[in-house]
PDB file of C-alpha atoms in Angstrom:
ATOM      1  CA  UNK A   1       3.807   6.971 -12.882  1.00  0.00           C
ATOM      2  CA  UNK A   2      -0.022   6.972 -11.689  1.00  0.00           C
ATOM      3  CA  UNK A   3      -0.744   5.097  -8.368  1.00  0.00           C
ATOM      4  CA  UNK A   4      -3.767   4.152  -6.399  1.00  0.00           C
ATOM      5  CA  UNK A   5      -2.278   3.956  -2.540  1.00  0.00           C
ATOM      6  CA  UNK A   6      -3.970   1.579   0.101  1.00  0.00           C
ATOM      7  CA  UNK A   7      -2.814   1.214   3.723  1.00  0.00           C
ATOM      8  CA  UNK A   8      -3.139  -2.250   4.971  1.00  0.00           C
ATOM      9  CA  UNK A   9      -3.393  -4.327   7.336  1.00  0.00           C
ATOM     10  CA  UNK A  10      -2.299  -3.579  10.917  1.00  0.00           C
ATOM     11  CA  UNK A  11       1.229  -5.247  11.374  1.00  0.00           C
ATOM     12  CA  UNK A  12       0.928  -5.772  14.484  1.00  0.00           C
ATOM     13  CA  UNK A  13       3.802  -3.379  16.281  1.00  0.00           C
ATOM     14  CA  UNK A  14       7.192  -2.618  14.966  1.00  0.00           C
ATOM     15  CA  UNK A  15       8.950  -4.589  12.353  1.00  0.00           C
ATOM     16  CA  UNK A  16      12.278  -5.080  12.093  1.00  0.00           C
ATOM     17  CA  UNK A  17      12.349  -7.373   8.979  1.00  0.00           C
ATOM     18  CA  UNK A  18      15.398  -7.325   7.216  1.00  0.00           C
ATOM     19  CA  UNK A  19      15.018  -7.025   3.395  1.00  0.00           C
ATOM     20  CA  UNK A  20      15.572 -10.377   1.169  1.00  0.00           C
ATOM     21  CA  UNK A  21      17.396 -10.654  -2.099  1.00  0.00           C
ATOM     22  CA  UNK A  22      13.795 -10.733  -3.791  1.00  0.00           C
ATOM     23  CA  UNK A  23      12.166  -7.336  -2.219  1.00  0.00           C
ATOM     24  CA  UNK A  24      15.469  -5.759  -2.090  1.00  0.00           C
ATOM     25  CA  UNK A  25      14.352  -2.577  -4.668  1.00  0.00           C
ATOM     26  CA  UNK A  26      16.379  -1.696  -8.126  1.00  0.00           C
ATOM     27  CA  UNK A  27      18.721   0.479  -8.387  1.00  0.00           C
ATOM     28  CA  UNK A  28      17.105   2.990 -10.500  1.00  0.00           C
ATOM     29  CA  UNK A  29      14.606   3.045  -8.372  1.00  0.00           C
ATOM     30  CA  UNK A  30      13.901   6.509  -5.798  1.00  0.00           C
ATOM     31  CA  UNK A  31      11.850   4.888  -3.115  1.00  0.00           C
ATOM     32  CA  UNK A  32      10.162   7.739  -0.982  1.00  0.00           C
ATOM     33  CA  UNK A  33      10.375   8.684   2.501  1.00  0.00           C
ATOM     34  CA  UNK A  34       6.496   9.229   2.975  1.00  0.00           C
ATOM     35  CA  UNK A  35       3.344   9.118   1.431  1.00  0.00           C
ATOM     36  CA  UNK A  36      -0.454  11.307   2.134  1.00  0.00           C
ATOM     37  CA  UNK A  37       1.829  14.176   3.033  1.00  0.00           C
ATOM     38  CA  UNK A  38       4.127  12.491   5.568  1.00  0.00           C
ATOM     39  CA  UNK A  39       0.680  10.615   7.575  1.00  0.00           C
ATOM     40  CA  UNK A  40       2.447   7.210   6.625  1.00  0.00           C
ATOM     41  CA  UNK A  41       6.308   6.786   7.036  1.00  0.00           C
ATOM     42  CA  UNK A  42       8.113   4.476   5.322  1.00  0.00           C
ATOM     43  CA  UNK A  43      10.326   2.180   7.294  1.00  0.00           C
ATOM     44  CA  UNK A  44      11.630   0.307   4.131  1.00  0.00           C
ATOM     45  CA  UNK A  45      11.035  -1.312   1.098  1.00  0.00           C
ATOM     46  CA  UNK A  46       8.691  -4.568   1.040  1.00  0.00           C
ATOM     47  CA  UNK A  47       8.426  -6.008  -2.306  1.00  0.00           C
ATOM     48  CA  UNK A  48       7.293  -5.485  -5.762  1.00  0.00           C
ATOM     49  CA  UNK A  49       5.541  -6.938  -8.542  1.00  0.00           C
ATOM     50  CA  UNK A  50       3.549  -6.502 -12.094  1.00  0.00           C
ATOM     51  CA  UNK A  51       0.937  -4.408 -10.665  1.00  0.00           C
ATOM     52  CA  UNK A  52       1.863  -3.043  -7.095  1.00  0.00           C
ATOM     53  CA  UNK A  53       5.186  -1.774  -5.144  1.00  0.00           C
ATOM     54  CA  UNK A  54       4.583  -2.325  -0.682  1.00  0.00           C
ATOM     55  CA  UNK A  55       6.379  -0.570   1.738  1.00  0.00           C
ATOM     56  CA  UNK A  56       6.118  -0.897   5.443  1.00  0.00           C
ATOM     57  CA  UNK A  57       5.179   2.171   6.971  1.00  0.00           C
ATOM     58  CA  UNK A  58       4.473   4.081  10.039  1.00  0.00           C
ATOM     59  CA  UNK A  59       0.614   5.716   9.950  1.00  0.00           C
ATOM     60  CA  UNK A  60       1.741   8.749  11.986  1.00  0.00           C
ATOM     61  CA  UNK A  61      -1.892   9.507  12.474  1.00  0.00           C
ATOM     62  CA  UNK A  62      -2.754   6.439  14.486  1.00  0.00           C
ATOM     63  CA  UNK A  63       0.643   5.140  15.557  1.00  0.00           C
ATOM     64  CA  UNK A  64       0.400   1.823  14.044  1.00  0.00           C
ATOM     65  CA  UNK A  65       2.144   0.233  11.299  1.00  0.00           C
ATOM     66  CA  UNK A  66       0.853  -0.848   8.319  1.00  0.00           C
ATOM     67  CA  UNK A  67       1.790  -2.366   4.794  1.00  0.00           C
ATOM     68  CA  UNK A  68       1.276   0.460   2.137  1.00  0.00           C
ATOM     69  CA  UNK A  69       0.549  -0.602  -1.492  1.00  0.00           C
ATOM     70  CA  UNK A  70       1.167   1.630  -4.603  1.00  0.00           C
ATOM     71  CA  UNK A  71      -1.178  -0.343  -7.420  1.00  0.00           C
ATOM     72  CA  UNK A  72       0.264   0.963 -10.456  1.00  0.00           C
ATOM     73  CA  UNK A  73      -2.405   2.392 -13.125  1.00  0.00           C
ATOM     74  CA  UNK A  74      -0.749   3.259 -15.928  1.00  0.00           C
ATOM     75  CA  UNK A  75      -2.409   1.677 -19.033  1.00  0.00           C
ATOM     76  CA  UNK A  76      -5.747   1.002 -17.445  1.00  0.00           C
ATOM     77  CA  UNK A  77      -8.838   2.811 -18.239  1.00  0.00           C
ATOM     78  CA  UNK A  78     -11.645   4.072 -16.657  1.00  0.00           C
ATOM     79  CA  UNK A  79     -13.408   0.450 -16.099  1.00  0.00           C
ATOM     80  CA  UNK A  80      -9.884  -1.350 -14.643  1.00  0.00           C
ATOM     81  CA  UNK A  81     -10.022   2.412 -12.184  1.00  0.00           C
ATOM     82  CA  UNK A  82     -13.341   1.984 -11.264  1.00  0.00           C
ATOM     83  CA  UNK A  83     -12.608  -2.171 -10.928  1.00  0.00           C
ATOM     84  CA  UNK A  84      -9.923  -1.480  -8.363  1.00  0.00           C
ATOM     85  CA  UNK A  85     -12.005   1.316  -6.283  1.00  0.00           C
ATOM     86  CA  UNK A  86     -14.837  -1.435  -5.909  1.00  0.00           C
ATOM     87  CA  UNK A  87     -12.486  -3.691  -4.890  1.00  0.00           C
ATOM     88  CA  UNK A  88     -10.683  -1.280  -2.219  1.00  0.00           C
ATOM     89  CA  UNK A  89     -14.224  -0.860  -0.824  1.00  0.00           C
ATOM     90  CA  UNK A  90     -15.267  -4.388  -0.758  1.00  0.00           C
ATOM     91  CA  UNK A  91     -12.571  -5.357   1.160  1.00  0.00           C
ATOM     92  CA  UNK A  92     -12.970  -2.354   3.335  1.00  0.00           C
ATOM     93  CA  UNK A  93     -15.953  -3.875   4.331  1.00  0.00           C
ATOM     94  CA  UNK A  94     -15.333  -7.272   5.648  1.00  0.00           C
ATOM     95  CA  UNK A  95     -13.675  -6.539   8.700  1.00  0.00           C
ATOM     96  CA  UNK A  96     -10.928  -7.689  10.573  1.00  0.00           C
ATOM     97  CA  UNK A  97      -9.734 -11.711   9.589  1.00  0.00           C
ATOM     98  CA  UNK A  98      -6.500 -13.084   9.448  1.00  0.00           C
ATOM     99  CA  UNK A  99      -6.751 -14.690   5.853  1.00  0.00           C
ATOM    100  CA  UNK A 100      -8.141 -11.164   4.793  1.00  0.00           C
ATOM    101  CA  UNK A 101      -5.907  -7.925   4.144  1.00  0.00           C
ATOM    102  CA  UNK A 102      -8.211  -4.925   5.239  1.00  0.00           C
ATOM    103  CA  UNK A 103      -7.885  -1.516   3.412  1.00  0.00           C
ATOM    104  CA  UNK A 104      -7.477   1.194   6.549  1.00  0.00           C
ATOM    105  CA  UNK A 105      -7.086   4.199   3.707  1.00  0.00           C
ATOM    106  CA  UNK A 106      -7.420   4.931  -0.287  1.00  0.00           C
ATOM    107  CA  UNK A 107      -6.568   7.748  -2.475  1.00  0.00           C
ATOM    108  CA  UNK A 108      -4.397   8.834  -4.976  1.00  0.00           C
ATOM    109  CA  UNK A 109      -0.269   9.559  -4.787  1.00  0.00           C
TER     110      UNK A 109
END
């Protein structure tokens, strides 16, 4: 499976959430133990729905955590790629609010 990955959002220190009956993952499912060749950590498993799977992770870079988003690609084309990339960007650029999630990273997993 194709993903887009964005870090976001500064958590605000350590997080030692304890996974619901909705975000707890499948079965079937092989969560990993990093991402951007081991930069962010994951602590565990946040949620998932139609179009993105979150983990809360560790940015070993800058010591801080943040939620990580997978946006899942498969079956879009070039327009619904390039529609997501503006988006990533856009929000990039509107700084730090609380009713806002800012995008700290983008790339491809």
């Amino acid at each position: 499976m194709t993903y887009l990955a964005a870090a976001q959002r500064n958590l605000g220190g350590p997080q030692t959430a304890t996974p619901s009956a909705t975000t707890t993952p499948s079965a079937a499912r092989i969560h990993p133990a990093s991402f951007v060749k081991g930069r962010y950590v994951v602590i565990h498993f946040l949620g998932e729905g139609g179009k993105k799977i979150v983990y809360l992770c560790h940015d070993a870079l800058l010591n801080r955590d943040v939620a990580f988003a997978l946006i899942k690609l498969e079956g879009l084309d070039e327009d619904g790629r390039k529609r997501i990339l503006r988006e990533a960007q856009d929000m990039g650029k509107l700084g730090e609010h609380l009713n806002i999630v800012g995008v700290y990273d983008i790339g491809e997993e």
